[in-house]
Amino acid sequence: MGIAGSPPDRNRRLIPSNLFAEKRHAKDITYMLEEQVVEIGERTIIELGIHGLHKELVRIVGKMRFRSSYGQNLLMHSRDVANLCGIMASELGLNPKLAKRAGLLHDIGKVPDEETELSHALLGGKLAEKYGENPAVVNAIAA
């Protein structure tokens, strides 16, 4: 007897096709999740009035929705920081759009695609620089 009491020949025929179906299903789920991540990132930057963000940074912003830091959702935290930075910059006579952008992106290093020994601030600065962010934004993230 084979798996679950059925004849072994029957199981050999079923397992590969079931595994193939599961792999295909997993690819569909992964694709749908990636689409949702990008949509969340796009919606966030539109709501904050941030323009010209590299598509990879938009994806990273979307991934923040599925992370937390010290018990707080990372995307909600970054949105709050972006809004506060914009308000403070306006009050100080500085560029509120640039400050808002830096506030949103300040924790992108907490959403790495691969493990690294760098602090989240340094990793975030490297990512921002890699994707063409303003040097003032890169400095704000990496500081």
PDB file of C-alpha atoms in Angstrom:
ATOM      1  CA  MET A   1       0.000   0.000   0.000  1.00  0.00           C
ATOM      2  CA  GLY A   2       1.108   3.534  -0.770  1.00  0.00           C
ATOM      3  CA  ILE A   3       0.237   6.931   0.629  1.00  0.00           C
ATOM      4  CA  ALA A   4      -3.081   7.046   2.461  1.00  0.00           C
ATOM      5  CA  GLY A   5      -3.749   3.376   1.721  1.00  0.00           C
ATOM      6  CA  SER A   6      -3.954   3.650  -2.077  1.00  0.00           C
ATOM      7  CA  PRO A   7      -1.865   1.563  -4.470  1.00  0.00           C
ATOM      8  CA  PRO A   8       1.683   2.919  -5.042  1.00  0.00           C
ATOM      9  CA  ASP A   9       1.268   3.222  -8.854  1.00  0.00           C
ATOM     10  CA  ARG A  10      -1.718   5.511  -8.425  1.00  0.00           C
ATOM     11  CA  ASN A  11       0.232   7.775  -6.070  1.00  0.00           C
ATOM     12  CA  ARG A  12       3.165   8.117  -8.481  1.00  0.00           C
ATOM     13  CA  ARG A  13       0.799   9.413 -11.139  1.00  0.00           C
ATOM     14  CA  LEU A  14      -0.978  11.880  -8.828  1.00  0.00           C
ATOM     15  CA  ILE A  15       1.873  13.490  -6.952  1.00  0.00           C
ATOM     16  CA  PRO A  16       3.689  15.211  -9.837  1.00  0.00           C
ATOM     17  CA  SER A  17       0.525  16.751 -11.281  1.00  0.00           C
ATOM     18  CA  ASN A  18      -0.587  17.928  -7.827  1.00  0.00           C
ATOM     19  CA  LEU A  19       2.808  19.463  -7.164  1.00  0.00           C
ATOM     20  CA  PHE A  20       2.753  21.192 -10.547  1.00  0.00           C
ATOM     21  CA  ALA A  21      -0.692  22.620  -9.810  1.00  0.00           C
ATOM     22  CA  GLU A  22       0.461  23.833  -6.388  1.00  0.00           C
ATOM     23  CA  LYS A  23       3.570  25.488  -7.860  1.00  0.00           C
ATOM     24  CA  ARG A  24       1.487  27.224 -10.511  1.00  0.00           C
ATOM     25  CA  HIS A  25      -0.966  28.332  -7.833  1.00  0.00           C
ATOM     26  CA  ALA A  26       1.907  29.657  -5.696  1.00  0.00           C
ATOM     27  CA  LYS A  27       3.220  31.672  -8.681  1.00  0.00           C
ATOM     28  CA  ASP A  28      -0.255  33.167  -9.174  1.00  0.00           C
ATOM     29  CA  ILE A  29      -0.431  34.118  -5.508  1.00  0.00           C
ATOM     30  CA  THR A  30       3.055  35.641  -5.599  1.00  0.00           C
ATOM     31  CA  TYR A  31       2.165  37.662  -8.708  1.00  0.00           C
ATOM     32  CA  MET A  32      -1.087  38.883  -7.133  1.00  0.00           C
ATOM     33  CA  LEU A  33       0.734  39.857  -3.936  1.00  0.00           C
ATOM     34  CA  GLU A  34       3.376  41.793  -5.895  1.00  0.00           C
ATOM     35  CA  GLU A  35       0.598  43.629  -7.763  1.00  0.00           C
ATOM     36  CA  GLN A  36      -1.039  44.514  -4.451  1.00  0.00           C
ATOM     37  CA  VAL A  37       2.281  45.745  -3.007  1.00  0.00           C
ATOM     38  CA  VAL A  38       2.845  48.060  -5.993  1.00  0.00           C
ATOM     39  CA  GLU A  39      -0.754  49.309  -5.807  1.00  0.00           C
ATOM     40  CA  ILE A  40      -0.340  50.144  -2.106  1.00  0.00           C
ATOM     41  CA  GLY A  41       2.893  52.000  -2.867  1.00  0.00           C
ATOM     42  CA  GLU A  42       1.313  53.940  -5.726  1.00  0.00           C
ATOM     43  CA  ARG A  43      -1.749  54.847  -3.669  1.00  0.00           C
ATOM     44  CA  THR A  44       0.482  56.039  -0.818  1.00  0.00           C
ATOM     45  CA  ILE A  45       2.611  58.359  -2.925  1.00  0.00           C
ATOM     46  CA  ILE A  46      -0.466  59.769  -4.672  1.00  0.00           C
ATOM     47  CA  GLU A  47      -2.179  60.476  -1.345  1.00  0.00           C
ATOM     48  CA  LEU A  48       0.972  62.184  -0.041  1.00  0.00           C
ATOM     49  CA  GLY A  49       1.485  64.171  -3.254  1.00  0.00           C
ATOM     50  CA  ILE A  50       4.922  62.701  -3.918  1.00  0.00           C
ATOM     51  CA  HIS A  51       5.909  62.567  -7.593  1.00  0.00           C
ATOM     52  CA  GLY A  52       8.691  60.987  -9.642  1.00  0.00           C
ATOM     53  CA  LEU A  53       9.562  58.180  -7.235  1.00  0.00           C
ATOM     54  CA  HIS A  54      11.467  55.299  -8.865  1.00  0.00           C
ATOM     55  CA  LYS A  55       9.233  52.255  -9.400  1.00  0.00           C
ATOM     56  CA  GLU A  56      11.436  50.122  -7.125  1.00  0.00           C
ATOM     57  CA  LEU A  57      11.043  52.647  -4.303  1.00  0.00           C
ATOM     58  CA  VAL A  58       7.272  52.588  -4.896  1.00  0.00           C
ATOM     59  CA  ARG A  59       7.399  48.800  -4.474  1.00  0.00           C
ATOM     60  CA  ILE A  60       9.438  49.123  -1.271  1.00  0.00           C
ATOM     61  CA  VAL A  61       6.937  51.646   0.108  1.00  0.00           C
ATOM     62  CA  GLY A  62       4.148  49.146  -0.657  1.00  0.00           C
ATOM     63  CA  LYS A  63       6.045  46.372   1.154  1.00  0.00           C
ATOM     64  CA  MET A  64       6.114  48.568   4.267  1.00  0.00           C
ATOM     65  CA  ARG A  65       2.408  47.818   4.678  1.00  0.00           C
ATOM     66  CA  PHE A  66       3.306  44.240   5.618  1.00  0.00           C
ATOM     67  CA  ARG A  67       6.034  45.102   8.162  1.00  0.00           C
ATOM     68  CA  SER A  68       6.029  46.433  11.668  1.00  0.00           C
ATOM     69  CA  SER A  69       8.647  48.008  13.876  1.00  0.00           C
ATOM     70  CA  TYR A  70       8.257  48.290  17.631  1.00  0.00           C
ATOM     71  CA  GLY A  71       4.625  47.216  17.304  1.00  0.00           C
ATOM     72  CA  GLN A  72       3.678  49.909  14.773  1.00  0.00           C
ATOM     73  CA  ASN A  73       2.863  49.301  11.122  1.00  0.00           C
ATOM     74  CA  LEU A  74       5.838  50.596   9.140  1.00  0.00           C
ATOM     75  CA  LEU A  75       3.785  52.188   6.351  1.00  0.00           C
ATOM     76  CA  MET A  76       1.473  54.026   8.749  1.00  0.00           C
ATOM     77  CA  HIS A  77       4.501  55.237  10.713  1.00  0.00           C
ATOM     78  CA  SER A  78       6.267  56.446   7.559  1.00  0.00           C
ATOM     79  CA  ARG A  79       3.137  58.243   6.340  1.00  0.00           C
ATOM     80  CA  ASP A  80       2.855  60.011   9.704  1.00  0.00           C
ATOM     81  CA  VAL A  81       6.537  60.968   9.599  1.00  0.00           C
ATOM     82  CA  ALA A  82       6.130  62.263   6.024  1.00  0.00           C
ATOM     83  CA  ASN A  83       3.214  64.474   7.014  1.00  0.00           C
ATOM     84  CA  LEU A  84       4.987  65.778  10.130  1.00  0.00           C
ATOM     85  CA  CYS A  85       8.152  66.514   8.140  1.00  0.00           C
ATOM     86  CA  GLY A  86       6.135  68.431   5.563  1.00  0.00           C
ATOM     87  CA  ILE A  87       4.421  70.516   8.263  1.00  0.00           C
ATOM     88  CA  MET A  88       7.670  71.265  10.099  1.00  0.00           C
ATOM     89  CA  ALA A  89       9.454  72.216   6.868  1.00  0.00           C
ATOM     90  CA  SER A  90       6.629  74.620   5.974  1.00  0.00           C
ATOM     91  CA  GLU A  91       6.788  76.219   9.404  1.00  0.00           C
ATOM     92  CA  LEU A  92      10.550  76.654   9.072  1.00  0.00           C
ATOM     93  CA  GLY A  93      10.399  78.042   5.536  1.00  0.00           C
ATOM     94  CA  LEU A  94      12.034  74.937   4.035  1.00  0.00           C
ATOM     95  CA  ASN A  95      10.959  72.704   1.137  1.00  0.00           C
ATOM     96  CA  PRO A  96       7.933  70.722   2.398  1.00  0.00           C
ATOM     97  CA  LYS A  97       7.834  68.403  -0.647  1.00  0.00           C
ATOM     98  CA  LEU A  98      11.437  67.355  -0.150  1.00  0.00           C
ATOM     99  CA  ALA A  99      10.931  66.925   3.600  1.00  0.00           C
ATOM    100  CA  LYS A 100       7.793  64.842   3.041  1.00  0.00           C
ATOM    101  CA  ARG A 101       9.673  62.621   0.586  1.00  0.00           C
ATOM    102  CA  ALA A 102      12.513  62.097   3.077  1.00  0.00           C
ATOM    103  CA  GLY A 103      10.003  61.331   5.828  1.00  0.00           C
ATOM    104  CA  LEU A 104       8.228  58.690   3.760  1.00  0.00           C
ATOM    105  CA  LEU A 105      11.475  57.008   2.736  1.00  0.00           C
ATOM    106  CA  HIS A 106      13.333  57.261   6.056  1.00  0.00           C
ATOM    107  CA  ASP A 107      12.716  53.586   6.987  1.00  0.00           C
ATOM    108  CA  ILE A 108      13.079  51.894   3.573  1.00  0.00           C
ATOM    109  CA  GLY A 109      16.144  50.105   4.908  1.00  0.00           C
ATOM    110  CA  LYS A 110      13.841  48.095   7.202  1.00  0.00           C
ATOM    111  CA  VAL A 111      12.371  46.351   4.146  1.00  0.00           C
ATOM    112  CA  PRO A 112      15.391  44.603   2.614  1.00  0.00           C
ATOM    113  CA  ASP A 113      15.087  42.113  -0.235  1.00  0.00           C
ATOM    114  CA  GLU A 114      18.106  40.264   1.148  1.00  0.00           C
ATOM    115  CA  GLU A 115      19.937  40.046   4.458  1.00  0.00           C
ATOM    116  CA  THR A 116      22.695  42.560   5.120  1.00  0.00           C
ATOM    117  CA  GLU A 117      24.964  43.624   7.954  1.00  0.00           C
ATOM    118  CA  LEU A 118      24.224  47.319   7.360  1.00  0.00           C
ATOM    119  CA  SER A 119      22.005  49.330   9.683  1.00  0.00           C
ATOM    120  CA  HIS A 120      18.589  50.164   8.277  1.00  0.00           C
ATOM    121  CA  ALA A 121      19.629  53.820   7.927  1.00  0.00           C
ATOM    122  CA  LEU A 122      22.722  53.047   5.850  1.00  0.00           C
ATOM    123  CA  LEU A 123      20.907  50.459   3.748  1.00  0.00           C
ATOM    124  CA  GLY A 124      18.062  52.916   3.161  1.00  0.00           C
ATOM    125  CA  GLY A 125      20.521  55.612   2.113  1.00  0.00           C
ATOM    126  CA  LYS A 126      22.192  53.225  -0.330  1.00  0.00           C
ATOM    127  CA  LEU A 127      18.819  52.239  -1.810  1.00  0.00           C
ATOM    128  CA  ALA A 128      17.748  55.866  -2.182  1.00  0.00           C
ATOM    129  CA  GLU A 129      21.030  56.742  -3.859  1.00  0.00           C
ATOM    130  CA  LYS A 130      20.838  53.705  -6.147  1.00  0.00           C
ATOM    131  CA  TYR A 131      17.395  54.768  -7.362  1.00  0.00           C
ATOM    132  CA  GLY A 132      18.345  58.390  -8.004  1.00  0.00           C
ATOM    133  CA  GLU A 133      16.961  60.228  -5.006  1.00  0.00           C
ATOM    134  CA  ASN A 134      17.971  63.806  -4.265  1.00  0.00           C
ATOM    135  CA  PRO A 135      21.226  63.900  -2.227  1.00  0.00           C
ATOM    136  CA  ALA A 136      19.392  65.763   0.577  1.00  0.00           C
ATOM    137  CA  VAL A 137      16.872  62.895   0.811  1.00  0.00           C
ATOM    138  CA  VAL A 138      19.679  60.311   0.765  1.00  0.00           C
ATOM    139  CA  ASN A 139      21.423  62.185   3.577  1.00  0.00           C
ATOM    140  CA  ALA A 140      18.226  62.422   5.638  1.00  0.00           C
ATOM    141  CA  ILE A 141      17.651  58.670   5.324  1.00  0.00           C
ATOM    142  CA  ALA A 142      21.246  57.662   6.058  1.00  0.00           C
ATOM    143  CA  ALA A 143      21.761  60.093   8.967  1.00  0.00           C
TER     144      ALA A 143
END
